[in-house]
Coordinates of C-alpha atoms in Angstrom, one line a residue:
M1 CA 31.4 -4.2 -23.4
Q2 CA 31.0 -6.9 -25.9
L3 CA 27.9 -8.6 -26.6
L4 CA 27.6 -12.2 -24.8
G5 CA 29.2 -15.2 -26.8
S6 CA 30.9 -12.1 -29.4
Q7 CA 34.6 -11.3 -30.1
L8 CA 33.0 -7.3 -31.8
P9 CA 32.8 -4.3 -29.7
F10 CA 29.8 -4.5 -28.5
A11 CA 28.6 -1.0 -30.6
I12 CA 29.8 -2.6 -33.8
D13 CA 28.5 -6.0 -33.2
Y14 CA 25.7 -4.3 -32.5
F15 CA 24.9 -2.4 -36.0
Q16 CA 25.8 -6.2 -37.4
Q17 CA 23.5 -7.6 -36.2
L18 CA 21.2 -4.7 -37.6
A19 CA 22.2 -4.4 -41.1
A20 CA 22.1 -8.3 -41.2
L21 CA 18.4 -8.0 -39.7
S22 CA 18.1 -5.5 -42.4
E23 CA 18.3 -8.0 -45.2
S24 CA 15.4 -10.7 -43.5
F25 CA 12.4 -8.7 -43.3
E26 CA 9.1 -10.5 -44.7
V27 CA 6.4 -9.5 -46.6
S28 CA 3.4 -11.0 -47.3
D29 CA -0.1 -10.1 -49.0
G30 CA -3.6 -10.0 -47.8
K31 CA -3.2 -14.1 -48.8
S32 CA -0.6 -13.9 -47.3
Q33 CA 1.8 -15.3 -50.0
P34 CA 5.2 -14.3 -50.1
L35 CA 6.4 -11.6 -52.2
S36 CA 10.2 -9.7 -51.8
F37 CA 10.9 -7.2 -50.3
P38 CA 11.5 -4.7 -53.2
E39 CA 8.5 -5.9 -54.4
G40 CA 6.6 -4.8 -51.0
I41 CA 7.8 -1.5 -50.8
S42 CA 7.3 -0.3 -54.3
R43 CA 3.2 -1.7 -53.3
A44 CA 3.3 -0.2 -50.0
A45 CA 3.9 3.1 -52.3
A46 CA 1.5 2.6 -55.1
L47 CA -0.8 2.7 -52.1
V48 CA 1.0 6.4 -50.5
L49 CA 1.1 7.8 -54.5
E50 CA -2.5 6.4 -56.1
Q51 CA -4.6 7.2 -53.1
T52 CA -3.8 10.2 -52.5
R53 CA -3.6 11.2 -55.6
Q54 CA -7.2 10.6 -54.9
Q55 CA -7.8 12.8 -52.5
K56 CA -7.2 9.9 -50.1
K57 CA -5.1 10.2 -47.2
V58 CA -2.3 8.2 -45.0
I59 CA -2.3 7.1 -41.1
F60 CA -0.9 6.0 -38.7
I61 CA -0.8 3.9 -35.5
G62 CA 1.4 2.5 -32.5
N63 CA 1.9 2.5 -29.5
G64 CA 4.7 3.3 -26.9
G65 CA 8.4 3.7 -29.0
S66 CA 5.3 2.7 -32.4
A67 CA 3.2 6.2 -31.8
A68 CA 6.9 7.2 -31.8
V69 CA 6.7 6.3 -35.9
A70 CA 3.3 7.0 -35.9
S71 CA 4.3 10.5 -35.4
H72 CA 7.1 10.9 -37.1
Q73 CA 5.5 9.4 -39.4
A74 CA 2.6 11.5 -40.4
I75 CA 4.7 14.2 -40.0
D76 CA 7.3 13.4 -42.7
Y77 CA 4.5 13.0 -45.2
W78 CA 2.6 15.2 -45.1
R79 CA 5.3 17.6 -44.4
N80 CA 8.3 17.0 -47.2
G81 CA 6.7 14.6 -48.5
G82 CA 3.4 17.0 -49.0
F83 CA 1.0 13.3 -48.7
P84 CA -1.6 13.7 -46.5
A85 CA -1.4 12.2 -43.2
I86 CA -2.3 12.2 -39.5
A87 CA -1.6 10.5 -35.9
F88 CA -4.1 10.0 -33.7
N89 CA -1.9 10.8 -30.5
D90 CA -3.4 13.6 -29.5
G91 CA -3.2 13.1 -25.2
A92 CA -6.9 14.4 -24.8
L93 CA -8.0 11.9 -28.0
L94 CA -6.3 8.8 -26.2
T95 CA -7.4 9.8 -21.8
C96 CA -11.3 10.3 -23.7
I97 CA -11.6 7.6 -25.9
S98 CA -9.4 5.0 -23.4
N99 CA -11.3 6.7 -20.0
D100 CA -14.9 6.3 -22.7
F101 CA -14.7 3.2 -24.2
G102 CA -11.8 1.4 -23.6
Y103 CA -7.9 1.5 -24.0
E104 CA -8.1 -1.3 -26.8
Q105 CA -10.5 1.3 -28.9
V106 CA -8.1 3.6 -28.2
F107 CA -7.1 3.9 -32.0
S108 CA -10.9 2.4 -34.0
K109 CA -12.8 4.6 -32.8
P110 CA -10.9 8.0 -34.7
I111 CA -10.5 5.5 -37.6
A112 CA -14.5 5.0 -37.2
T113 CA -15.0 8.5 -37.3
F114 CA -12.2 9.9 -39.9
A115 CA -11.0 7.5 -42.1
Q116 CA -12.4 7.1 -45.3
L117 CA -12.5 5.0 -48.7
G118 CA -9.3 4.3 -49.9
D119 CA -7.0 6.0 -47.0
V120 CA -4.0 4.3 -46.4
L121 CA -3.3 2.9 -42.8
F122 CA 0.0 2.1 -41.2
A123 CA -0.4 0.3 -38.2
I124 CA 2.5 -0.8 -36.2
S125 CA 3.1 -2.6 -33.5
S126 CA 6.4 -4.4 -31.8
S127 CA 4.7 -7.7 -30.9
G128 CA 1.4 -8.1 -33.2
Q129 CA -0.9 -8.6 -30.8
S130 CA -1.8 -5.3 -29.3
P131 CA -5.7 -5.8 -28.8
N132 CA -5.4 -1.6 -29.9
I133 CA -3.9 -2.3 -32.7
L134 CA -5.8 -5.0 -33.9
A135 CA -9.2 -3.4 -33.5
G136 CA -7.4 -0.3 -35.0
A137 CA -6.6 -2.9 -38.7
Q138 CA -9.6 -4.5 -38.0
Q139 CA -11.8 -1.2 -38.3
G140 CA -10.1 -0.5 -41.4
S141 CA -10.4 -2.5 -43.4
Q142 CA -14.1 -2.7 -42.9
M143 CA -14.2 0.7 -43.6
G144 CA -12.4 0.5 -46.2
C145 CA -9.2 0.7 -45.8
H146 CA -5.8 0.1 -47.6
V147 CA -4.1 -1.7 -44.2
I148 CA 0.1 -1.8 -44.2
T149 CA 1.1 -3.1 -41.0
L150 CA 4.3 -3.3 -39.3
S151 CA 5.0 -6.4 -36.5
A152 CA 8.3 -8.1 -35.2
F153 CA 8.7 -10.9 -32.4
K154 CA 6.6 -14.5 -32.6
P155 CA 6.9 -15.0 -36.9
D156 CA 2.9 -15.6 -36.6
N157 CA 0.9 -12.8 -34.8
P158 CA -2.1 -12.1 -35.8
L159 CA -1.9 -8.6 -36.7
R160 CA 1.0 -10.2 -39.8
Q161 CA -2.4 -12.2 -41.5
S162 CA -4.9 -8.4 -40.5
G163 CA -3.4 -6.8 -43.3
D164 CA -3.0 -6.1 -47.8
L165 CA 0.8 -5.5 -47.5
N166 CA 2.0 -7.0 -44.0
F167 CA 6.1 -6.3 -43.2
Y168 CA 7.8 -8.5 -40.9
V169 CA 10.4 -7.9 -38.6
P170 CA 12.1 -11.9 -37.5
T171 CA 13.4 -10.3 -34.4
M172 CA 12.6 -10.2 -30.4
A173 CA 14.7 -7.2 -29.8
Y174 CA 12.3 -4.1 -28.8
G175 CA 15.5 -1.3 -30.6
F176 CA 15.3 -3.1 -34.3
A177 CA 11.8 -3.9 -34.6
E178 CA 10.8 -0.5 -34.0
I179 CA 14.9 1.0 -35.9
A180 CA 13.1 -1.2 -38.6
H181 CA 10.3 -0.2 -38.8
L182 CA 11.2 3.9 -38.5
C183 CA 13.5 3.3 -42.1
I184 CA 11.5 0.8 -43.6
C185 CA 8.5 3.8 -43.7
H186 CA 11.3 6.6 -44.5
C187 CA 12.7 4.2 -47.3
I188 CA 8.6 4.2 -48.6
L189 CA 8.7 8.2 -49.2
D190 CA 12.5 8.4 -49.3
G191 CA 11.8 6.9 -52.5
L192 CA 8.2 7.8 -53.9
M193 CA 10.1 12.1 -53.1
K194 CA 13.4 11.2 -55.1
G195 CA 11.0 9.4 -57.5
A196 CA 12.4 6.0 -57.9
L197 CA 9.6 4.7 -56.5
P198 CA 6.6 3.1 -57.2
G199 CA 8.8 0.1 -59.1
S200 CA 7.3 0.0 -62.9
E201 CA 6.4 -3.5 -62.8
V202 CA 3.5 -3.2 -59.9
A203 CA 3.0 1.0 -59.8
G204 CA 0.0 -0.5 -62.4
A205 CA -1.0 -3.0 -60.4
A206 CA -1.5 -1.2 -58.1
S207 CA -3.2 1.7 -59.2
G208 CA -5.7 -0.7 -60.3
T209 CA -6.3 -2.4 -58.1
Q210 CA -8.9 -1.1 -56.7
A211 CA -9.4 2.2 -58.8
A212 CA -13.8 3.1 -57.4
Q213 CA -12.0 3.6 -54.1

């Protein structure tokens, strides 16, 4: 089976597209100023490292496939990396909050209860338009969390404007978006575990940005 317009076998073409996509990731800061991808990754790693050293935690939120990424990474960050990390994907929690307050608040409500000033919040949405992810990111910002967003699809999606660091994957394919978001989170963790991140050029700046938190 082949992709339309491609002379390569589907599997070869698929992974070539994925590899090419990895060279097109975009990153911006909280003022929508562009950053290089290595600098964005290093800044994210510095936040995780410095904030958890101050007894803060890492929070992951996402829907559907992004919820699976959130749960996966919460486990990996604490089990493999030793960083306190959680995801709000318990079935009873999701159905309780959805029933009592509406699904739009399914993440903002637990963030309001459990998040602390200085926590790091990863908000993941392929479309960048999920109301509950946007509400969660807003709640995290209001509480003084460091918000890192991961989005795809349209380049002007609102989630991309909602974080202190914003990773954008220029694809309309759910599979590519979800794989890329998972890899970005893994890159941050694996770099920290190997001691390769954060890079020296941003580590001091990141740790000093909000040292009081």
